[in-house]
């Protein structure tokens, strides 16, 4: 393993149980993760992941999206947004409401929630923002804030992207009848579950499997892949190249890359 200069500082965003967070905490304590989670944020107050963070003595906050999304048009008129809403609307790909007034109002509410997230995250000066089960679409305002000087937002997705984006990766994979499922860790960009793929791993789907077995098998791979990606980033083993057709492609330069991928497949076939 290449020498790591220092541990990465991570801000982690979640919405629910936070088993990915727990896996990172455990690896960090065990000394196998070259990263430290400096702050955890959730889009809702009751997320169990916040309790996991508090137990590990990591500062934890919630930004109540439900409350932000209830802002009335009159309330919205009174606030000053940190972005040009018309410009944001032209660039964004996530809010699809055909009515421009409603679409922009929705965007404005999201931006206000994101502004609060950004305020908290920035105060902890993280190297990377890790989305780990954060079930909200983020606008270009959030993405550009962190990506302005280079790709700094990571996401874990429970499917082999670009297949099955969205919120139900395991269910969609299983219901389609796939014989292999997968998990993806990628840099986030302005699309939904798009952005340069850093690492993927696959698991078999056996004839007598059910969705719970699939999710368990997939989640244990998510923990491995996400931690490995963070270690690669800490070691400087993640290189970005321009793709021939435009866009950015990730190349992993770890000499043990093939061995690590082989290990993931072998482990997934045993569970
Ligand atoms: C994980 O399976 C993650 O891949 C998924 O939510 C789960 C969170 O689990 N994320 C998405 O579906 C994002 N589109 P956790 O809270 O136990 O870490």
Coordinates of C-alpha atoms and ligand atoms in Angstrom, one line a residue:
X1 CA 0.0 0.0 0.0
X2 CA 1.4 3.4 -0.9
X3 CA 2.2 5.8 1.9
X4 CA -0.5 8.1 2.9
X5 CA 0.5 11.6 3.9
X6 CA -2.4 12.4 6.1
X7 CA -5.9 11.4 6.9
X8 CA -8.7 12.9 4.8
X9 CA -11.3 15.0 6.5
X10 CA -14.8 13.9 5.6
X11 CA -18.2 15.5 5.9
X12 CA -20.8 12.7 5.6
X13 CA -24.4 13.2 4.6
X14 CA -27.1 10.6 5.3
X15 CA -30.8 10.2 5.6
X16 CA -31.4 7.0 7.5
X17 CA -29.7 4.1 9.3
X18 CA -26.2 5.1 8.5
X19 CA -24.6 1.6 8.2
X20 CA -22.1 3.0 5.7
X21 CA -21.2 5.7 8.3
X22 CA -20.8 2.9 10.9
X23 CA -18.5 0.9 8.6
X24 CA -16.3 4.0 8.1
X25 CA -16.2 4.7 11.9
X26 CA -15.3 1.1 12.6
X27 CA -12.5 1.1 10.0
X28 CA -11.3 4.5 11.2
X29 CA -11.0 3.2 14.8
X30 CA -9.3 0.0 13.5
X31 CA -6.8 2.1 11.6
X32 CA -7.7 0.7 8.2
X33 CA -9.3 3.9 6.8
X34 CA -7.1 6.8 6.0
X35 CA -9.9 9.3 6.8
X36 CA -11.6 10.9 9.7
X37 CA -15.3 11.8 9.7
X38 CA -15.3 15.4 11.0
X39 CA -19.1 16.1 10.7
X40 CA -22.3 14.2 9.9
X41 CA -25.4 15.8 8.6
X42 CA -28.9 14.5 7.9
X43 CA -31.9 16.0 6.0
X44 CA -34.1 14.9 8.8
X45 CA -33.9 15.0 12.6
X46 CA -34.8 11.4 13.3
X47 CA -32.1 9.7 11.2
X48 CA -30.5 6.9 13.2
X49 CA -27.2 7.7 11.6
X50 CA -27.1 10.9 13.7
X51 CA -27.2 8.7 16.9
X52 CA -24.3 6.6 15.5
X53 CA -22.3 9.8 15.0
X54 CA -23.1 11.1 18.4
X55 CA -22.0 7.8 20.0
X56 CA -18.7 8.1 18.1
X57 CA -18.4 11.7 19.4
X58 CA -18.6 13.1 15.8
X59 CA -20.5 16.4 15.6
X60 CA -23.9 15.7 14.1
X61 CA -26.5 18.1 12.7
X62 CA -29.8 17.9 10.8
X63 CA -31.1 20.4 8.3
X64 CA -34.9 19.8 8.3
X65 CA -35.7 19.6 4.5
X66 CA -39.3 18.9 5.3
X67 CA -39.6 22.4 6.9
X68 CA -37.6 24.1 4.1
X69 CA -39.8 22.5 1.5
X70 CA -42.9 23.9 3.1
X71 CA -41.8 27.6 2.6
X72 CA -44.7 29.5 1.0
X73 CA -44.2 31.6 -2.1
X74 CA -44.6 34.7 0.1
X75 CA -41.9 33.5 2.4
X76 CA -39.6 32.8 -0.6
X77 CA -40.1 36.3 -1.9
X78 CA -38.7 37.7 1.3
X79 CA -35.4 35.8 1.4
X80 CA -32.3 36.5 -0.6
X81 CA -31.0 33.5 -2.5
X82 CA -27.3 32.9 -2.8
X83 CA -27.8 32.0 -6.5
X84 CA -29.4 33.4 -9.7
X85 CA -32.5 31.2 -9.7
X86 CA -33.1 31.6 -13.5
X87 CA -29.6 30.6 -14.3
X88 CA -29.7 27.7 -11.9
X89 CA -33.0 26.6 -13.5
X90 CA -31.4 26.6 -16.9
X91 CA -28.6 24.4 -15.8
X92 CA -30.2 22.0 -13.4
X93 CA -31.4 18.5 -14.4
X94 CA -33.1 17.3 -11.2
X95 CA -36.4 19.1 -10.8
X96 CA -38.6 18.1 -13.7
X97 CA -41.9 19.9 -12.9
X98 CA -43.0 21.4 -16.3
X99 CA -44.5 24.5 -14.6
X100 CA -41.6 27.0 -14.4
X101 CA -43.0 28.9 -11.5
X102 CA -43.5 25.8 -9.4
X103 CA -40.2 24.4 -10.6
X104 CA -38.3 27.5 -9.5
X105 CA -40.0 27.7 -6.2
X106 CA -39.0 24.1 -5.5
X107 CA -35.4 24.9 -6.6
X108 CA -35.4 27.9 -4.3
X109 CA -36.5 25.8 -1.3
X110 CA -33.8 23.2 -2.1
X111 CA -31.2 26.0 -2.4
X112 CA -32.1 27.4 1.0
X113 CA -31.7 24.0 2.7
X114 CA -28.4 23.4 0.8
X115 CA -27.2 26.9 1.9
X116 CA -27.6 25.7 5.5
X117 CA -25.9 22.4 4.8
X118 CA -23.0 24.3 3.2
X119 CA -22.7 26.7 6.1
X120 CA -22.2 23.8 8.5
X121 CA -20.0 21.7 6.2
X122 CA -17.6 24.6 5.4
X123 CA -17.1 25.3 9.1
X124 CA -15.4 21.8 9.4
X125 CA -13.2 22.3 6.3
X126 CA -13.5 18.8 4.9
X127 CA -11.5 17.5 2.0
X128 CA -14.4 15.5 0.7
X129 CA -18.2 15.5 1.1
X130 CA -19.4 11.9 1.2
X131 CA -23.0 11.1 0.3
X132 CA -23.9 7.9 2.0
X133 CA -27.6 7.2 1.8
X134 CA -28.5 10.9 1.5
X135 CA -31.9 10.6 -0.2
X136 CA -32.1 14.1 -1.6
X137 CA -31.3 15.4 -5.0
X138 CA -28.7 18.1 -4.8
X139 CA -28.8 21.2 -7.1
X140 CA -25.9 22.6 -9.1
X141 CA -25.6 25.3 -6.4
X142 CA -24.4 22.6 -3.9
X143 CA -22.4 20.7 -6.5
X144 CA -20.5 23.7 -7.7
X145 CA -19.8 25.1 -4.3
X146 CA -17.7 22.0 -3.5
X147 CA -16.5 21.1 -7.0
X148 CA -15.3 24.5 -8.1
X149 CA -11.7 23.6 -7.5
X150 CA -11.9 19.9 -8.3
X151 CA -14.2 16.9 -7.7
X152 CA -14.9 16.8 -4.0
X153 CA -18.3 15.1 -3.7
X154 CA -18.5 11.3 -3.5
X155 CA -21.6 9.1 -3.6
X156 CA -22.3 5.5 -3.1
X157 CA -25.1 4.0 -5.2
X158 CA -26.6 0.5 -4.7
X159 CA -26.5 -0.6 -8.3
X160 CA -24.1 -0.9 -11.2
X161 CA -24.4 2.6 -12.7
X162 CA -25.4 3.7 -15.2
X163 CA -28.1 1.0 -14.7
X164 CA -30.8 1.7 -12.1
X165 CA -30.2 5.2 -10.9
X166 CA -32.6 6.6 -8.3
X167 CA -33.6 5.6 -4.8
X168 CA -34.3 1.8 -5.3
X169 CA -31.1 0.4 -6.7
X170 CA -31.4 -3.0 -5.0
X171 CA -35.1 -3.5 -5.7
X172 CA -34.7 -2.4 -9.3
X173 CA -31.8 -4.8 -9.8
X174 CA -33.7 -7.7 -8.2
X175 CA -37.0 -7.1 -9.9
X176 CA -35.4 -6.8 -13.3
X177 CA -34.1 -10.4 -12.9
X178 CA -30.4 -9.5 -13.0
X179 CA -28.1 -12.4 -12.3
X180 CA -25.4 -10.1 -10.9
X181 CA -26.0 -6.9 -9.0
X182 CA -23.4 -4.2 -8.2
X183 CA -22.5 -1.2 -6.2
X184 CA -20.9 2.0 -7.4
X185 CA -18.8 4.8 -5.8
X186 CA -18.6 7.9 -8.0
X187 CA -17.9 11.6 -8.0
X188 CA -21.2 13.4 -8.0
X189 CA -22.0 15.9 -10.8
X190 CA -25.1 17.8 -11.7
X191 CA -27.1 14.8 -12.8
X192 CA -28.9 12.1 -10.8
X193 CA -26.4 9.4 -10.0
X194 CA -24.1 10.5 -12.8
X195 CA -20.5 11.7 -12.6
X196 CA -17.2 9.9 -13.1
X197 CA -17.3 6.3 -11.7
X198 CA -14.4 5.6 -9.3
X199 CA -15.0 2.0 -8.3
X200 CA -17.6 -0.7 -8.8
X201 CA -18.0 -4.2 -7.4
X202 CA -20.4 -7.0 -8.3
X203 CA -22.2 -9.7 -6.4
X204 CA -24.1 -12.8 -7.6
X205 CA -27.8 -13.2 -7.3
X206 CA -28.6 -16.8 -6.6
X207 CA -31.9 -18.5 -7.7
X208 CA -33.4 -18.6 -4.1
X209 CA -32.4 -15.1 -3.1
X210 CA -34.8 -12.5 -1.9
X211 CA -34.5 -8.7 -1.7
X212 CA -33.2 -8.8 1.9
X213 CA -30.4 -11.1 1.0
X214 CA -29.5 -9.0 -2.0
X215 CA -29.4 -5.8 0.1
X216 CA -27.3 -7.4 2.8
X217 CA -24.8 -8.8 0.2
X218 CA -24.7 -5.4 -1.6
X219 CA -24.3 -3.3 1.6
X220 CA -21.3 -5.3 2.8
X221 CA -19.7 -4.6 -0.6
X222 CA -20.6 -0.9 -0.3
X223 CA -18.6 -0.7 3.0
X224 CA -15.6 -2.3 1.3
X225 CA -15.7 -0.2 -1.9
X226 CA -16.3 3.1 -0.2
X227 CA -13.5 2.7 2.3
X228 CA -11.1 1.5 -0.5
X229 CA -12.0 4.5 -2.6
X230 CA -11.2 6.8 0.3
X231 CA -7.9 5.1 0.9
X232 CA -7.1 5.4 -2.8
X233 CA -7.9 9.1 -2.6
X234 CA -5.7 9.5 0.5
X235 CA -2.9 7.6 -1.2
X236 CA -3.1 9.7 -4.4
X237 CA -4.2 6.6 -6.4
X238 CA -7.2 8.2 -8.2
X239 CA -6.2 9.9 -11.4
X240 CA -8.6 11.9 -13.7
X241 CA -8.3 11.7 -17.4
X242 CA -10.2 13.3 -20.2
X243 CA -12.5 10.8 -21.9
X244 CA -12.2 10.6 -25.7
X245 CA -15.9 11.5 -26.2
X246 CA -15.7 14.4 -23.6
X247 CA -16.1 14.2 -19.9
X248 CA -13.8 12.8 -17.2
X249 CA -12.7 9.3 -16.6
X250 CA -11.2 7.9 -13.4
X251 CA -8.1 5.7 -13.5
X252 CA -7.0 3.8 -10.4
X253 CA -3.2 3.7 -10.2
X254 CA -2.9 1.3 -7.3
X255 CA -0.6 -1.6 -8.5
X256 CA -2.8 -4.0 -6.5
X257 CA -6.0 -2.9 -8.3
X258 CA -6.8 -6.3 -9.9
X259 CA -6.1 -8.2 -6.7
X260 CA -8.5 -5.9 -4.8
X261 CA -11.3 -6.3 -7.4
X262 CA -10.8 -10.1 -7.4
X263 CA -11.0 -10.0 -3.6
X264 CA -14.4 -8.2 -3.7
X265 CA -15.9 -10.7 -6.2
X266 CA -14.6 -13.7 -4.1
X267 CA -16.0 -12.2 -0.9
X268 CA -19.4 -11.5 -2.5
X269 CA -19.7 -15.0 -3.8
X270 CA -19.1 -16.4 -0.3
X271 CA -21.9 -14.3 1.4
Ligands
LIG1 C1 -27.2 2.5 0.8 O1 -27.6 1.2 0.2 C2 -26.9 3.5 -0.3 O2 -26.2 2.9 -1.4 C3 -28.2 4.0 -0.7 O3 -28.9 4.1 0.6 C4 -28.4 3.1 1.5 C5 -28.1 3.8 2.8 O4 -27.8 2.8 3.8 N1 -28.2 5.2 -1.4 C6 -29.0 5.5 -2.4 O5 -29.9 4.7 -2.8 C7 -28.7 6.8 -3.0 N2 -29.4 6.9 -4.3 P1 -27.1 3.2 5.1 O6 -27.9 4.4 5.7 O7 -27.3 2.0 6.0 O8 -25.7 3.6 4.9

